[in-house]
């Protein structure tokens, strides 16, 4: 699934990374606990989260994730956007709740962990 | 590399939002040196969890990373309270982190298990009231 499609499906506002919207995403993860995100390696994944702090972006960067979507209309600050830009991560925000956002992507064919769970 | 490359970082214990900066720097360095994405990811995730632990539990500390062609060694040392029961701390889901840390996305009791999962070797030396040193090794497959 292309990042552009995720933006459409979640009716999301793009915050940074406009040049990478045609990038491919192969798996998704939805959590507010960053250690849970760090426990399973995803292949070019997208992170759906309601957690808004610098560690959200660092976690995504450590996991080589390509896109982070903030749910429940949460807004990151300028520093977080700068950090995401530096890491080449596409950042978006959606008014949807996490459950609904995850459901939309799942219905459209994006699964949880295409790449297996071993680090 | 003939001699292992040594990187040293002071991990600031006061500022949670800056935690992880050393790990980001190490990841960048490994990328420049041409290590595989898997090695980069394993090293940076393990170190990142360790860095977060030092900030949450021990008011920061020191991180040393030794990079050679065959392995990457990460040594994290702090002068925090020490770990009372290492076996218990290693259990997935066990955490002594405060509620406000959980609100920041950590303290799920996955830090040490993740560090072990992503490394080939891990040793914890800890003394109550003195501090903790964690040594981790990630081997580089030829």
mmCIF file of C-alpha atoms in Angstrom:
data_model
loop_
_atom_site.group_PDB
_atom_site.id
_atom_site.type_symbol
_atom_site.label_atom_id
_atom_site.label_comp_id
_atom_site.label_asym_id
_atom_site.label_seq_id
_atom_site.Cartn_x
_atom_site.Cartn_y
_atom_site.Cartn_z
ATOM 1 C CA UNK A 1 0.000 0.000 0.000
ATOM 2 C CA UNK A 2 1.295 3.442 -0.842
ATOM 3 C CA UNK A 3 1.563 6.088 1.885
ATOM 4 C CA UNK A 4 -0.679 8.272 -0.268
ATOM 5 C CA UNK A 5 -3.469 5.662 0.055
ATOM 6 C CA UNK A 6 -3.089 5.647 3.843
ATOM 7 C CA UNK A 7 -3.540 9.391 3.839
ATOM 8 C CA UNK A 8 -6.760 9.038 1.806
ATOM 9 C CA UNK A 9 -8.162 6.107 3.808
ATOM 10 C CA UNK A 10 -7.629 7.897 7.105
ATOM 11 C CA UNK A 11 -8.592 11.298 5.752
ATOM 12 C CA UNK A 12 -5.349 12.487 7.281
ATOM 13 C CA UNK A 13 -3.629 15.839 7.245
ATOM 14 C CA UNK A 14 -0.032 15.665 6.042
ATOM 15 C CA UNK A 15 2.466 17.267 8.431
ATOM 16 C CA UNK A 16 5.727 16.458 6.685
ATOM 17 C CA UNK A 17 7.250 14.134 4.103
ATOM 18 C CA UNK A 18 5.309 15.213 0.998
ATOM 19 C CA UNK A 19 8.120 13.919 -1.222
ATOM 20 C CA UNK A 20 7.721 10.373 0.116
ATOM 21 C CA UNK A 21 3.985 9.883 -0.401
ATOM 22 C CA UNK A 22 4.587 7.322 -3.130
ATOM 23 C CA UNK A 23 6.645 5.156 -0.762
ATOM 24 C CA UNK A 24 5.367 1.612 -0.128
ATOM 25 C CA UNK A 25 4.217 0.329 3.255
ATOM 26 C CA UNK A 26 4.052 -3.429 3.868
ATOM 27 C CA UNK A 27 2.814 -3.672 7.437
ATOM 28 C CA UNK A 28 1.244 -1.684 10.237
ATOM 29 C CA UNK A 29 1.306 -1.442 13.991
ATOM 30 C CA UNK A 30 -1.028 0.370 16.368
ATOM 31 C CA UNK A 31 0.106 1.120 19.921
ATOM 32 C CA UNK A 32 0.724 3.826 22.475
ATOM 33 C CA UNK A 33 3.422 1.767 24.206
ATOM 34 C CA UNK A 34 6.724 2.253 22.424
ATOM 35 C CA UNK A 35 8.409 -0.819 23.912
ATOM 36 C CA UNK A 36 5.652 -2.949 22.388
ATOM 37 C CA UNK A 37 6.382 -1.339 19.048
ATOM 38 C CA UNK A 38 10.094 -2.048 19.547
ATOM 39 C CA UNK A 39 9.405 -5.726 20.286
ATOM 40 C CA UNK A 40 8.365 -6.629 16.743
ATOM 41 C CA UNK A 41 10.177 -5.709 13.582
ATOM 42 C CA UNK A 42 7.940 -4.640 10.744
ATOM 43 C CA UNK A 43 8.869 -4.397 7.140
ATOM 44 C CA UNK A 44 8.610 -0.774 5.978
ATOM 45 C CA UNK A 45 5.809 -0.225 8.439
ATOM 46 C CA UNK A 46 3.403 2.490 9.417
ATOM 47 C CA UNK A 47 2.803 3.321 13.082
ATOM 48 C CA UNK A 48 -0.648 4.413 14.254
ATOM 49 C CA UNK A 49 -0.432 6.005 17.677
ATOM 50 C CA UNK A 50 -2.004 8.447 20.096
ATOM 51 C CA UNK A 51 1.332 9.008 21.824
ATOM 52 C CA UNK A 52 2.751 12.378 20.926
ATOM 53 C CA UNK A 53 6.325 12.983 22.041
ATOM 54 C CA UNK A 54 9.823 12.878 20.588
ATOM 55 C CA UNK A 55 10.154 9.193 21.530
ATOM 56 C CA UNK A 56 7.373 8.300 19.086
ATOM 57 C CA UNK A 57 9.531 9.550 16.228
ATOM 58 C CA UNK A 58 12.742 7.997 17.600
ATOM 59 C CA UNK A 59 11.008 4.629 18.025
ATOM 60 C CA UNK A 60 9.721 4.755 14.456
ATOM 61 C CA UNK A 61 13.187 5.702 13.260
ATOM 62 C CA UNK A 62 14.864 2.816 15.155
ATOM 63 C CA UNK A 63 12.390 0.421 13.554
ATOM 64 C CA UNK A 64 12.992 1.837 10.064
ATOM 65 C CA UNK A 65 9.324 2.755 9.844
ATOM 66 C CA UNK A 66 8.400 5.013 6.969
ATOM 67 C CA UNK A 67 5.230 6.679 8.240
ATOM 68 C CA UNK A 68 3.645 7.724 11.552
ATOM 69 C CA UNK A 69 -0.028 8.650 11.848
ATOM 70 C CA UNK A 70 -1.280 10.395 14.975
ATOM 71 C CA UNK A 71 -4.852 9.373 15.704
ATOM 72 C CA UNK A 72 -7.588 11.215 17.659
ATOM 73 C CA UNK A 73 -6.444 14.435 15.978
ATOM 74 C CA UNK A 74 -3.333 14.730 18.150
ATOM 75 C CA UNK A 75 -0.847 17.339 17.010
ATOM 76 C CA UNK A 76 2.931 17.087 17.320
ATOM 77 C CA UNK A 77 5.047 20.166 18.008
ATOM 78 C CA UNK A 78 7.553 21.752 15.626
ATOM 79 C CA UNK A 79 10.477 19.894 17.167
ATOM 80 C CA UNK A 80 8.837 16.529 16.480
ATOM 81 C CA UNK A 81 8.102 17.505 12.901
ATOM 82 C CA UNK A 82 11.728 18.575 12.466
ATOM 83 C CA UNK A 83 12.904 15.249 13.894
ATOM 84 C CA UNK A 84 10.620 13.292 11.537
ATOM 85 C CA UNK A 85 11.829 15.302 8.550
ATOM 86 C CA UNK A 86 15.425 14.577 9.537
ATOM 87 C CA UNK A 87 14.638 10.831 9.719
ATOM 88 C CA UNK A 88 12.767 10.833 6.392
ATOM 89 C CA UNK A 89 9.498 9.783 8.064
ATOM 90 C CA UNK A 90 6.125 10.868 6.680
ATOM 91 C CA UNK A 91 4.023 12.392 9.466
ATOM 92 C CA UNK A 92 0.223 12.710 9.404
ATOM 93 C CA UNK A 93 -2.683 13.266 11.745
ATOM 94 C CA UNK A 94 -6.171 11.841 11.506
ATOM 95 C CA UNK A 95 -9.380 12.589 13.399
ATOM 96 C CA UNK A 96 -10.118 8.852 13.581
ATOM 97 C CA UNK A 97 -9.647 6.859 16.754
ATOM 98 C CA UNK A 98 -6.952 4.194 16.780
ATOM 99 C CA UNK A 99 -9.378 1.270 16.477
ATOM 100 C CA UNK A 100 -11.167 2.784 13.534
ATOM 101 C CA UNK A 101 -7.974 3.877 11.759
ATOM 102 C CA UNK A 102 -6.448 0.401 12.160
ATOM 103 C CA UNK A 103 -9.685 -1.160 10.883
ATOM 104 C CA UNK A 104 -9.666 0.986 7.762
ATOM 105 C CA UNK A 105 -6.127 -0.027 6.849
ATOM 106 C CA UNK A 106 -6.772 -3.692 7.639
ATOM 107 C CA UNK A 107 -9.895 -3.747 5.476
ATOM 108 C CA UNK A 108 -7.913 -2.228 2.640
ATOM 109 C CA UNK A 109 -5.491 -5.157 2.833
ATOM 110 C CA UNK A 110 -2.670 -3.933 5.051
ATOM 111 C CA UNK A 111 -1.794 -6.640 7.573
ATOM 112 C CA UNK A 112 -0.061 -6.548 10.938
ATOM 113 C CA UNK A 113 3.277 -8.171 10.577
ATOM 114 C CA UNK A 114 4.232 -9.314 7.130
ATOM 115 C CA UNK A 115 7.895 -9.738 7.949
ATOM 116 C CA UNK A 116 7.754 -12.178 10.899
ATOM 117 C CA UNK A 117 8.538 -11.262 14.459
ATOM 118 C CA UNK A 118 12.218 -11.943 14.891
ATOM 119 C CA UNK A 119 14.612 -9.048 15.140
ATOM 120 C CA UNK B 1 38.885 -1.684 10.879
ATOM 121 C CA UNK B 2 42.103 -2.602 12.646
ATOM 122 C CA UNK B 3 41.207 -1.044 15.986
ATOM 123 C CA UNK B 4 37.616 -1.021 17.237
ATOM 124 C CA UNK B 5 36.028 2.378 16.841
ATOM 125 C CA UNK B 6 35.046 3.813 20.216
ATOM 126 C CA UNK B 7 32.115 6.183 20.679
ATOM 127 C CA UNK B 8 31.334 7.742 24.042
ATOM 128 C CA UNK B 9 28.142 9.498 25.139
ATOM 129 C CA UNK B 10 26.888 11.113 28.318
ATOM 130 C CA UNK B 11 23.187 10.298 28.697
ATOM 131 C CA UNK B 12 21.296 13.212 30.237
ATOM 132 C CA UNK B 13 18.939 11.998 32.939
ATOM 133 C CA UNK B 14 17.018 15.244 33.284
ATOM 134 C CA UNK B 15 15.394 15.485 29.914
ATOM 135 C CA UNK B 16 13.192 12.607 28.771
ATOM 136 C CA UNK B 17 12.541 14.100 25.344
ATOM 137 C CA UNK B 18 16.237 13.997 24.462
ATOM 138 C CA UNK B 19 16.618 10.336 25.533
ATOM 139 C CA UNK B 20 17.642 8.206 22.591
ATOM 140 C CA UNK B 21 19.893 10.767 20.937
ATOM 141 C CA UNK B 22 22.993 8.624 21.464
ATOM 142 C CA UNK B 23 21.266 5.638 19.814
ATOM 143 C CA UNK B 24 20.265 7.749 16.841
ATOM 144 C CA UNK B 25 23.889 8.879 16.457
ATOM 145 C CA UNK B 26 25.155 5.283 16.659
ATOM 146 C CA UNK B 27 22.656 4.160 14.036
ATOM 147 C CA UNK B 28 23.825 6.931 11.705
ATOM 148 C CA UNK B 29 27.442 5.968 12.264
ATOM 149 C CA UNK B 30 26.747 2.279 11.540
ATOM 150 C CA UNK B 31 24.974 3.267 8.344
ATOM 151 C CA UNK B 32 27.980 5.341 7.247
ATOM 152 C CA UNK B 33 30.254 2.389 7.996
ATOM 153 C CA UNK B 34 28.156 0.150 5.762
ATOM 154 C CA UNK B 35 26.629 -2.292 8.297
ATOM 155 C CA UNK B 36 23.491 -4.199 7.249
ATOM 156 C CA UNK B 37 20.028 -2.834 8.137
ATOM 157 C CA UNK B 38 19.535 -5.807 10.481
ATOM 158 C CA UNK B 39 22.704 -5.080 12.470
ATOM 159 C CA UNK B 40 21.885 -1.373 12.600
ATOM 160 C CA UNK B 41 18.392 -2.087 13.832
ATOM 161 C CA UNK B 42 19.417 -4.605 16.478
ATOM 162 C CA UNK B 43 22.160 -2.378 17.892
ATOM 163 C CA UNK B 44 20.093 0.785 17.889
ATOM 164 C CA UNK B 45 16.943 -0.772 19.397
ATOM 165 C CA UNK B 46 18.895 -2.486 22.201
ATOM 166 C CA UNK B 47 20.849 0.668 22.962
ATOM 167 C CA UNK B 48 17.741 2.842 22.757
ATOM 168 C CA UNK B 49 15.897 0.708 25.330
ATOM 169 C CA UNK B 50 18.982 0.850 27.540
ATOM 170 C CA UNK B 51 19.224 4.601 27.205
ATOM 171 C CA UNK B 52 15.546 5.014 28.089
ATOM 172 C CA UNK B 53 16.073 2.771 31.137
ATOM 173 C CA UNK B 54 18.967 4.912 32.327
ATOM 174 C CA UNK B 55 16.848 8.047 32.025
ATOM 175 C CA UNK B 56 13.772 6.511 33.687
ATOM 176 C CA UNK B 57 15.465 4.677 36.541
ATOM 177 C CA UNK B 58 18.953 6.082 37.092
ATOM 178 C CA UNK B 59 19.061 9.830 36.271
ATOM 179 C CA UNK B 60 21.163 9.127 33.186
ATOM 180 C CA UNK B 61 24.639 7.682 32.852
ATOM 181 C CA UNK B 62 27.336 6.881 30.312
ATOM 182 C CA UNK B 63 27.206 4.930 27.073
ATOM 183 C CA UNK B 64 30.233 3.461 25.296
ATOM 184 C CA UNK B 65 30.034 1.711 21.958
ATOM 185 C CA UNK B 66 32.894 -0.278 20.410
ATOM 186 C CA UNK B 67 32.500 -1.047 16.730
ATOM 187 C CA UNK B 68 34.616 -3.617 14.904
ATOM 188 C CA UNK B 69 34.099 -5.702 11.773
ATOM 189 C CA UNK B 70 32.991 -8.737 13.767
ATOM 190 C CA UNK B 71 30.944 -7.334 16.633
ATOM 191 C CA UNK B 72 29.448 -4.266 18.198
ATOM 192 C CA UNK B 73 29.735 -3.942 21.960
ATOM 193 C CA UNK B 74 27.514 -1.552 23.909
ATOM 194 C CA UNK B 75 28.322 -0.719 27.531
ATOM 195 C CA UNK B 76 25.789 1.322 29.504
ATOM 196 C CA UNK B 77 26.675 2.319 33.036
ATOM 197 C CA UNK B 78 24.838 4.349 35.606
ATOM 198 C CA UNK B 79 25.018 5.268 39.275
ATOM 199 C CA UNK B 80 21.338 4.648 39.859
ATOM 200 C CA UNK B 81 19.606 2.612 42.555
ATOM 201 C CA UNK B 82 20.559 -0.776 41.093
ATOM 202 C CA UNK B 83 18.187 -3.625 40.158
ATOM 203 C CA UNK B 84 16.856 -5.599 43.140
ATOM 204 C CA UNK B 85 15.872 -8.762 41.310
ATOM 205 C CA UNK B 86 17.428 -9.130 37.860
ATOM 206 C CA UNK B 87 15.505 -12.313 36.998
ATOM 207 C CA UNK B 88 12.229 -10.568 37.777
ATOM 208 C CA UNK B 89 13.264 -7.461 35.827
ATOM 209 C CA UNK B 90 13.993 -9.682 32.824
ATOM 210 C CA UNK B 91 10.403 -10.947 32.752
ATOM 211 C CA UNK B 92 8.329 -9.432 29.975
ATOM 212 C CA UNK B 93 5.712 -7.154 31.471
ATOM 213 C CA UNK B 94 7.402 -6.544 34.821
ATOM 214 C CA UNK B 95 8.144 -2.900 35.473
ATOM 215 C CA UNK B 96 8.792 -0.567 38.375
ATOM 216 C CA UNK B 97 8.394 2.535 36.234
ATOM 217 C CA UNK B 98 6.098 5.240 37.540
ATOM 218 C CA UNK B 99 2.710 5.964 36.020
ATOM 219 C CA UNK B 100 3.932 9.188 34.375
ATOM 220 C CA UNK B 101 6.548 7.171 32.496
ATOM 221 C CA UNK B 102 3.822 4.894 31.161
ATOM 222 C CA UNK B 103 2.009 7.992 29.916
ATOM 223 C CA UNK B 104 5.151 8.773 27.923
ATOM 224 C CA UNK B 105 4.956 5.393 26.150
ATOM 225 C CA UNK B 106 7.470 3.389 28.189
ATOM 226 C CA UNK B 107 7.439 1.330 31.379
ATOM 227 C CA UNK B 108 5.606 -1.623 29.805
ATOM 228 C CA UNK B 109 8.207 -4.004 31.210
ATOM 229 C CA UNK B 110 9.622 -4.773 27.769
ATOM 230 C CA UNK B 111 12.904 -2.858 27.948
ATOM 231 C CA UNK B 112 15.266 -5.541 29.270
ATOM 232 C CA UNK B 113 13.503 -8.395 27.370
ATOM 233 C CA UNK B 114 13.835 -6.380 24.157
ATOM 234 C CA UNK B 115 17.522 -5.714 24.862
ATOM 235 C CA UNK B 116 18.120 -9.434 25.303
ATOM 236 C CA UNK B 117 16.052 -10.329 22.256
ATOM 237 C CA UNK B 118 17.987 -8.097 19.889
ATOM 238 C CA UNK B 119 21.502 -8.890 21.100
ATOM 239 C CA UNK B 120 23.645 -12.043 21.030
ATOM 240 C CA UNK B 121 24.984 -11.561 24.521
ATOM 241 C CA UNK B 122 23.899 -9.509 27.493
ATOM 242 C CA UNK B 123 25.406 -9.185 30.974
ATOM 243 C CA UNK B 124 23.999 -7.147 33.822
ATOM 244 C CA UNK B 125 26.179 -6.123 36.761
ATOM 245 C CA UNK B 126 24.200 -4.374 39.412
ATOM 246 C CA UNK B 127 24.646 -3.353 43.023
ATOM 247 C CA UNK B 128 21.937 -1.806 45.158
ATOM 248 C CA UNK B 129 22.704 1.833 45.883
ATOM 249 C CA UNK B 130 25.798 1.817 43.636
ATOM 250 C CA UNK B 131 24.600 1.409 40.074
ATOM 251 C CA UNK B 132 24.172 -0.847 37.088
ATOM 252 C CA UNK B 133 26.322 -1.709 34.093
ATOM 253 C CA UNK B 134 24.798 -3.487 31.122
ATOM 254 C CA UNK B 135 27.046 -4.966 28.468
ATOM 255 C CA UNK B 136 25.520 -6.087 25.173
ATOM 256 C CA UNK B 137 27.089 -7.635 22.099
ATOM 257 C CA UNK B 138 25.740 -7.900 18.605
ATOM 258 C CA UNK B 139 27.804 -10.163 16.367
ATOM 259 C CA UNK B 140 28.228 -9.287 12.733
ATOM 260 C CA UNK B 141 27.779 -12.266 10.431
ATOM 261 C CA UNK B 142 30.509 -12.458 7.817
#
